[in-house]
XYZ file of C-alpha atoms in Angstrom:
477
model
C -8.966 11.317 15.948
C -12.356 12.029 17.577
C -13.363 10.351 20.824
C -16.626 9.135 22.353
C -17.406 6.993 25.380
C -15.775 3.516 25.194
C -18.158 0.550 24.943
C -17.898 -2.595 27.097
C -19.921 -4.596 24.580
C -18.185 -7.183 22.377
C -17.706 -6.770 18.657
C -19.869 -9.328 16.851
C -18.416 -10.780 13.645
C -20.622 -12.862 11.349
C -18.688 -15.322 9.201
C -15.333 -16.945 9.943
C -13.819 -17.085 6.492
C -10.603 -15.208 5.759
C -12.117 -11.748 6.264
C -14.032 -12.592 9.435
C -11.120 -14.490 10.959
C -8.727 -11.606 10.271
C -11.198 -9.067 11.638
C -11.618 -11.080 14.859
C -7.848 -11.279 15.312
C -7.367 -7.547 14.864
C -10.170 -6.630 17.267
C -8.986 -9.059 19.949
C -5.353 -7.986 19.629
C -6.523 -4.424 20.186
C -7.857 -5.571 23.568
C -11.577 -5.780 22.776
C -13.867 -8.778 23.220
C -15.091 -10.622 20.112
C -17.974 -12.991 19.456
C -17.291 -14.762 16.151
C -20.369 -16.406 14.614
C -19.841 -19.227 12.101
C -22.769 -21.282 10.787
C -20.665 -24.281 9.739
C -20.999 -27.187 10.494
C -24.564 -26.506 11.655
C -25.269 -25.313 8.127
C -22.834 -25.944 5.282
C -22.525 -24.045 1.993
C -22.358 -25.496 -1.502
C -18.611 -24.791 -1.662
C -17.238 -25.597 1.815
C -16.179 -29.098 2.807
C -15.026 -28.720 6.454
C -15.919 -26.831 9.622
C -12.466 -25.199 9.773
C -12.171 -21.449 9.991
C -10.681 -19.652 6.971
C -11.212 -22.709 4.753
C -9.815 -22.166 1.250
C -12.577 -23.301 -1.096
C -10.774 -22.774 -4.410
C -7.057 -22.380 -5.095
C -4.394 -22.720 -2.422
C -2.435 -19.775 -3.855
C -2.170 -16.288 -2.374
C -0.501 -15.268 -5.655
C 2.737 -13.284 -5.968
C 4.761 -12.526 -2.844
C 6.945 -9.940 -4.611
C 6.351 -6.734 -2.631
C 8.501 -4.583 -4.915
C 6.974 -5.433 -8.291
C 3.493 -6.854 -7.711
C 0.458 -5.201 -6.112
C -0.726 -8.332 -4.295
C 2.807 -8.945 -2.988
C 2.754 -5.364 -1.701
C -0.566 -6.087 0.020
C 1.051 -9.139 1.669
C 3.833 -6.905 3.024
C 1.413 -4.295 4.347
C -0.690 -6.924 6.109
C 2.408 -8.453 7.715
C 3.304 -5.016 9.108
C -0.125 -4.888 10.736
C 0.213 -8.288 12.417
C -2.118 -10.185 10.078
C -3.153 -13.638 11.313
C -3.952 -14.739 7.745
C -0.448 -13.877 6.576
C 1.152 -15.469 9.665
C -0.733 -18.719 9.045
C 0.090 -18.606 5.317
C 3.802 -18.074 5.949
C 3.860 -20.938 8.468
C 2.155 -23.353 6.055
C 3.858 -22.388 2.794
C 4.427 -24.957 0.052
C 6.794 -24.534 -2.941
C 5.286 -22.338 -5.681
C 8.114 -20.318 -7.197
C 7.580 -16.620 -6.572
C 4.012 -17.161 -5.376
C 2.838 -17.755 -1.818
C 0.928 -21.043 -1.840
C -0.177 -22.886 1.283
C -1.084 -26.302 2.589
C -4.817 -25.614 2.825
C -5.514 -27.969 5.743
C -2.544 -26.736 7.742
C -3.446 -23.118 7.002
C -7.059 -23.481 8.168
C -5.957 -25.450 11.252
C -3.485 -22.692 12.201
C -6.125 -19.955 11.926
C -8.686 -22.051 13.828
C -6.206 -22.813 16.628
C -5.136 -19.174 17.019
C -8.708 -17.919 17.269
C -9.837 -20.733 19.560
C -6.979 -20.037 21.956
C -7.316 -16.242 22.082
C -8.754 -15.301 25.503
C -10.841 -12.433 24.092
C -12.497 -14.450 21.283
C -15.636 -16.548 21.728
C -16.623 -18.706 18.720
C -20.308 -19.549 18.368
C -21.340 -22.162 15.818
C -24.695 -20.745 14.726
C -26.374 -19.144 11.728
C -27.458 -15.521 11.933
C -30.614 -15.791 9.823
C -31.421 -12.165 9.119
C -30.145 -8.862 10.447
C -28.216 -9.062 13.738
C -30.173 -8.208 16.912
C -30.500 -4.455 17.503
C -28.627 -4.719 20.811
C -25.458 -5.650 18.894
C -24.064 -2.153 18.394
C -20.734 -3.013 16.721
C -21.061 -5.683 14.033
C -18.906 -6.859 11.124
C -20.671 -8.885 8.422
C -18.125 -11.045 6.593
C -20.284 -13.774 5.106
C -18.622 -13.957 1.711
C -19.877 -14.609 -1.823
C -22.170 -17.410 -0.616
C -24.072 -15.402 1.995
C -27.107 -17.337 3.247
C -30.432 -16.330 1.700
C -32.113 -15.007 4.900
C -29.245 -12.624 5.621
C -28.922 -11.561 1.977
C -32.682 -10.884 1.810
C -32.525 -8.815 4.996
C -29.636 -6.730 3.641
C -31.510 -6.165 0.377
C -34.616 -4.964 2.223
C -32.539 -2.639 4.392
C -30.604 -1.106 1.497
C -33.071 -1.373 -1.388
C -30.087 -2.414 -3.507
C -29.314 -5.719 -5.199
C -27.284 -7.943 -2.873
C -28.449 -11.369 -3.969
C -26.878 -14.366 -5.689
C -26.736 -13.978 -9.453
C -24.384 -14.551 -12.338
C -22.163 -11.545 -12.060
C -21.007 -10.413 -15.497
C -17.465 -9.091 -15.327
C -15.841 -7.399 -18.313
C -12.043 -7.258 -18.663
C -10.336 -4.115 -17.389
C -7.288 -2.674 -19.136
C -4.595 -0.312 -17.868
C -5.117 2.861 -19.904
C -1.398 3.471 -20.402
C -1.098 0.121 -22.228
C -3.625 1.108 -24.947
C -2.119 2.275 -28.254
C -3.765 5.681 -28.731
C -2.158 6.075 -32.165
C -4.731 3.466 -33.248
C -7.589 4.097 -30.792
C -9.405 7.381 -30.111
C -11.790 9.025 -27.626
C -15.417 9.504 -28.683
C -18.956 8.686 -27.533
C -21.437 7.404 -30.117
C -22.838 10.396 -31.989
C -20.774 12.529 -29.550
C -23.615 12.060 -27.078
C -23.088 13.575 -23.628
C -24.484 11.134 -21.060
C -24.852 11.623 -17.275
C -21.432 12.739 -16.067
C -20.032 12.426 -19.588
C -18.321 14.818 -22.000
C -19.187 13.363 -25.395
C -15.784 11.705 -25.593
C -16.158 9.146 -22.839
C -15.091 5.952 -24.626
C -11.855 4.688 -26.090
C -12.635 3.157 -29.492
C -10.633 0.420 -31.214
C -11.508 -0.083 -34.932
C -11.570 -3.379 -36.818
C -11.580 -4.305 -40.482
C -13.763 -7.200 -41.673
C -10.724 -9.492 -41.734
C -9.766 -8.530 -38.172
C -13.364 -8.965 -36.979
C -13.676 -12.408 -38.562
C -10.392 -13.513 -36.983
C -11.577 -12.199 -33.611
C -14.872 -14.103 -33.826
C -12.951 -17.251 -34.754
C -10.739 -16.799 -31.681
C -13.806 -16.433 -29.438
C -15.447 -19.550 -30.862
C -12.265 -21.625 -30.561
C -11.295 -20.397 -27.076
C -11.468 -22.809 -24.155
C -14.284 -22.022 -21.711
C -14.515 -22.335 -17.932
C -17.174 -24.785 -16.785
C -19.840 -23.674 -14.357
C -19.671 -25.241 -10.912
C -22.590 -27.490 -9.988
C -24.042 -24.886 -7.625
C -23.839 -22.141 -10.284
C -25.744 -23.889 -13.049
C -29.256 -22.853 -11.941
C -28.485 -19.181 -11.321
C -29.713 -16.890 -14.123
C -27.528 -14.356 -15.908
C -27.627 -10.896 -14.369
C -29.151 -7.994 -16.349
C -29.236 -10.167 -19.483
C -25.451 -9.916 -19.863
C -24.589 -12.807 -22.153
C -20.981 -13.946 -22.476
C -19.327 -12.448 -25.540
C -18.570 -15.909 -26.935
C -22.249 -16.922 -26.550
C -23.215 -13.876 -28.610
C -20.668 -14.949 -31.228
C -22.151 -18.456 -31.285
C -25.554 -16.991 -32.173
C -24.247 -15.718 -35.500
C -21.093 -14.155 -36.900
C -22.718 -10.736 -37.192
C -24.320 -10.700 -33.719
C -21.488 -8.790 -32.046
C -21.445 -6.196 -34.859
C -25.079 -5.435 -34.025
C -24.428 -5.509 -30.286
C -21.483 -4.214 -28.249
C -19.231 -3.937 -31.330
C -21.577 -1.949 -33.576
C -19.617 0.640 -35.618
C -22.326 3.320 -35.826
C -22.039 6.929 -34.673
C -18.242 6.980 -34.602
C -15.577 8.458 -36.885
C -11.946 7.435 -36.641
C -9.868 10.671 -36.640
C -6.803 8.623 -37.582
C -8.538 7.485 -40.801
C -11.745 9.552 -41.214
C -12.618 8.338 -44.731
C -12.650 4.630 -43.811
C -15.638 3.299 -41.891
C -14.628 0.529 -39.452
C -16.372 -2.824 -39.875
C -16.640 -3.198 -36.088
C -15.515 -1.241 -33.026
C -14.551 -2.313 -29.520
C -15.317 0.346 -26.893
C -13.667 0.792 -23.507
C -15.215 2.915 -20.754
C -13.441 4.654 -17.864
C -13.689 2.466 -14.765
C -12.171 4.496 -11.920
C -12.019 8.133 -10.884
C -8.262 8.197 -11.345
C -8.754 7.457 -15.052
C -6.105 4.740 -15.000
C -8.431 1.815 -15.787
C -10.858 1.200 -18.653
C -13.312 -1.702 -19.003
C -14.196 -3.414 -22.275
C -17.887 -2.663 -22.778
C -20.050 -5.775 -23.164
C -17.137 -8.217 -22.966
C -18.187 -10.413 -20.036
C -16.961 -13.917 -20.776
C -16.464 -17.476 -19.586
C -13.318 -17.932 -21.691
C -10.299 -19.134 -19.752
C -7.779 -16.406 -19.003
C -5.211 -17.527 -21.581
C -7.861 -17.634 -24.319
C -9.083 -14.179 -23.312
C -5.660 -12.613 -23.560
C -4.959 -14.227 -26.929
C -8.296 -13.098 -28.377
C -8.398 -9.597 -26.907
C -4.833 -8.776 -27.938
C -5.851 -9.258 -31.576
C -7.963 -6.096 -31.234
C -6.220 -3.102 -32.846
C -4.898 -0.826 -30.115
C -4.885 -3.621 -27.537
C -1.978 -5.645 -28.939
C 0.076 -4.857 -25.828
C -2.810 -4.476 -23.385
C -2.086 -5.067 -19.721
C -5.141 -6.387 -17.918
C -5.976 -5.264 -14.378
C -8.690 -7.920 -14.408
C -9.870 -10.469 -16.951
C -13.511 -11.204 -17.630
C -15.761 -13.721 -15.994
C -19.244 -14.826 -15.052
C -19.892 -16.414 -11.701
C -22.339 -16.586 -8.868
C -21.645 -13.867 -6.358
C -23.216 -11.854 -3.561
C -21.874 -8.359 -3.104
C -23.002 -4.864 -2.253
C -23.030 -1.799 -4.453
C -20.485 -0.546 -1.939
C -19.690 2.932 -3.337
C -23.349 3.832 -2.732
C -23.983 1.824 0.411
C -20.795 2.007 2.533
C -19.050 4.986 4.122
C -15.300 5.563 4.483
C -15.249 3.297 7.551
C -16.959 0.445 5.651
C -20.157 1.038 7.606
C -23.598 0.644 6.051
C -24.935 4.176 5.630
C -28.491 2.958 6.286
C -27.448 1.315 9.588
C -23.948 2.357 10.740
C -23.712 -0.294 13.474
C -23.103 -2.760 10.616
C -19.734 -2.943 8.883
C -19.021 -5.185 5.924
C -15.817 -7.039 5.103
C -14.427 -9.427 2.532
C -15.749 -10.330 -0.896
C -19.235 -8.988 -0.316
C -17.773 -5.459 -0.275
C -16.513 -5.722 -3.850
C -13.007 -7.092 -3.642
C -11.813 -10.288 -5.289
C -9.294 -12.787 -3.950
C -8.199 -14.367 -0.688
C -5.698 -11.710 0.330
C -7.936 -8.802 -0.677
C -10.826 -10.258 1.355
C -8.606 -10.743 4.389
C -7.172 -7.232 4.058
C -10.631 -5.643 4.178
C -11.346 -7.840 7.197
C -8.174 -6.451 8.751
C -9.327 -2.871 8.169
C -12.837 -3.450 9.518
C -11.287 -5.053 12.598
C -9.151 -1.972 13.197
C -12.129 0.347 12.660
C -14.423 -1.694 14.936
C -11.784 -1.851 17.690
C -11.316 1.919 17.491
C -15.093 2.394 17.762
C -15.197 0.109 20.811
C -12.531 2.283 22.446
C -14.563 5.392 21.657
C -12.263 6.604 18.865
C -12.457 7.036 15.106
C -9.570 5.701 13.042
C -8.525 7.523 9.854
C -8.411 5.251 6.770
C -4.952 4.288 5.469
C -3.551 6.573 2.743
C -4.807 5.979 -0.791
C -1.160 5.511 -1.805
C -1.011 2.211 0.128
C -2.380 -1.101 -1.148
C -4.854 -1.200 1.736
C -5.995 2.343 1.075
C -6.194 1.870 -2.697
C -8.348 -1.252 -2.327
C -10.645 0.407 0.199
C -10.820 3.430 -2.087
C -12.072 1.239 -4.939
C -14.767 -0.152 -2.659
C -15.965 3.067 -1.033
C -15.409 5.787 -3.585
C -12.779 5.186 -6.243
C -15.285 3.879 -8.773
C -17.311 6.014 -11.187
C -20.879 5.274 -12.149
C -21.495 4.292 -15.744
C -21.926 7.224 -18.137
C -24.765 5.471 -19.951
C -27.900 3.492 -19.112
C -26.199 0.102 -19.041
C -26.100 -2.316 -16.092
C -24.503 -1.135 -12.889
C -20.800 -0.953 -13.425
C -19.260 -1.482 -9.972
C -17.664 -4.917 -9.917
C -15.378 -6.881 -7.578
C -11.679 -6.435 -8.305
C -8.280 -7.724 -7.254
C -5.665 -5.278 -6.022
C -3.646 -3.866 -8.930
C -1.427 -0.859 -9.564
C -4.195 0.824 -11.566
C -6.013 1.512 -8.268
C -3.126 3.594 -6.892
C -2.788 7.366 -7.408
C -0.184 8.089 -10.100
C 3.307 9.082 -9.005
C 3.920 12.834 -8.860
C 7.254 12.312 -10.647
C 7.552 8.918 -12.374
C 11.147 7.661 -12.541
C 12.941 8.386 -15.815
C 16.528 7.376 -14.996
C 18.379 4.435 -13.491
C 20.347 4.937 -10.246
C 23.585 5.529 -12.196
C 21.952 8.174 -14.417
C 21.196 6.471 -17.759
C 17.653 6.790 -19.096
C 15.079 4.060 -18.534
C 13.854 2.437 -21.736
C 10.902 0.256 -22.705
C 9.810 -2.171 -20.010
C 12.358 -0.682 -17.587
C 10.006 2.304 -17.119
C 7.110 0.027 -16.116
C 9.274 -1.906 -13.654
C 10.706 1.278 -12.121
C 7.235 2.797 -11.794
C 5.868 -0.260 -9.951
C 8.851 -0.272 -7.601
C 8.427 3.439 -6.884
C 4.699 2.972 -6.155
C 5.543 0.094 -3.786
C 8.264 2.047 -1.974
C 5.905 5.011 -1.550
C 3.168 2.692 -0.223
C 5.317 1.096 2.477
C 6.714 4.451 3.605
C 3.219 5.954 3.813
C 1.853 2.901 5.640
C 4.629 3.096 8.233
C 3.793 6.770 8.785
C 0.063 5.939 9.153
C 0.803 3.181 11.666
C 2.997 5.531 13.675
C 0.550 8.439 13.577
C -2.701 6.568 14.160
C -2.386 3.004 15.405
C 0.211 3.693 18.084
C -1.954 6.510 19.388
C -4.993 4.234 19.334
C -3.141 1.450 21.127
C -2.107 3.819 23.870
C -5.608 5.260 24.325
């Protein structure tokens, strides 16, 4: 841990959603002053309805709370170990939801607002920061969310020369590689072409007969779609990425001449038969554990997506790390723009947190707020905090944002997209479990369950070690 001169200046945090609220709590609990800037109610957004901090604008669910078998449940557990205000307020305002953690949204927001209002080191200012923060603010966290105000978004775009504006963000489904049937699918690039960073075998290809293709198109056309929200309807599609079902609506052969064209590929499993159509998947992370379905952005509801996509040969048992979507969003091309401390490379006094960094979901947004709070507090003390291990949920999610993603191997639209925490973001186990505690071999789904539990156990052990080695030292400094 390197040291510089401590700063008496407060940490400025822009935006008091889940990420900003969590960041403020972490900084203040580390003994540093915070000024938390929230533009509501002076200026409301299209989605918010109250002036409460950490208002939940969509679902009231924080998803699974199972720390042993679910990646988001593991993230819950890690955040609790780090004294998360968001998790404390969620636990105190829980409503029945089976194995999920769901909350009373008004009680949750009120609890967060009360805690921050009453903290002696936190000052809340109800004002909009219209543009870049003043230069005299030397330690800033920007946590303005997917509905960042236009003046601030424009200022960030000018500073970075990268797209950080509201648009329809086209998200293709992402599949866990180990759930793809490689006895049906194969690796090959079209015409064996070697693109930037490619090898000539950069795609997983799933072949279809005419009958399978026709059934797939029928499933797309019949699938139930998600409606656009009122404030999304006037935002244009990004990079011309049409939903896959819209392409299907334009003619039954449209997809075969678009993302599913069968040219330049030979199936080594059946080299004499030319597929009628082909679905391609492209590596999505450096670990090689996740693959995205090329050109398959969609507004189909999640159930319809899974039913349709599991008719594709090789994907019958696909496990999805993320399903497709199209929605208005504001986020940075973080792997290019942010360093390992979530600082903007072009102006390191600015850190970014929450959804605008490229994570998806309430808990993920809050967790990145938690990390930026810890980093900013360390900076204020004149120290530099090492990131959490990549084997933890916190470290895996930050890794996706700051360096775990690979650039596209072709000339398509930029491929970095927001993502929920999932086990595909974690480094593989050195020795995956093969036997039960009493010695009999694991079979079928037992292997998947045991692997998830081993990843979770490793994560919590490594997080405890990181807390002991780094945060206790920082607290004592």
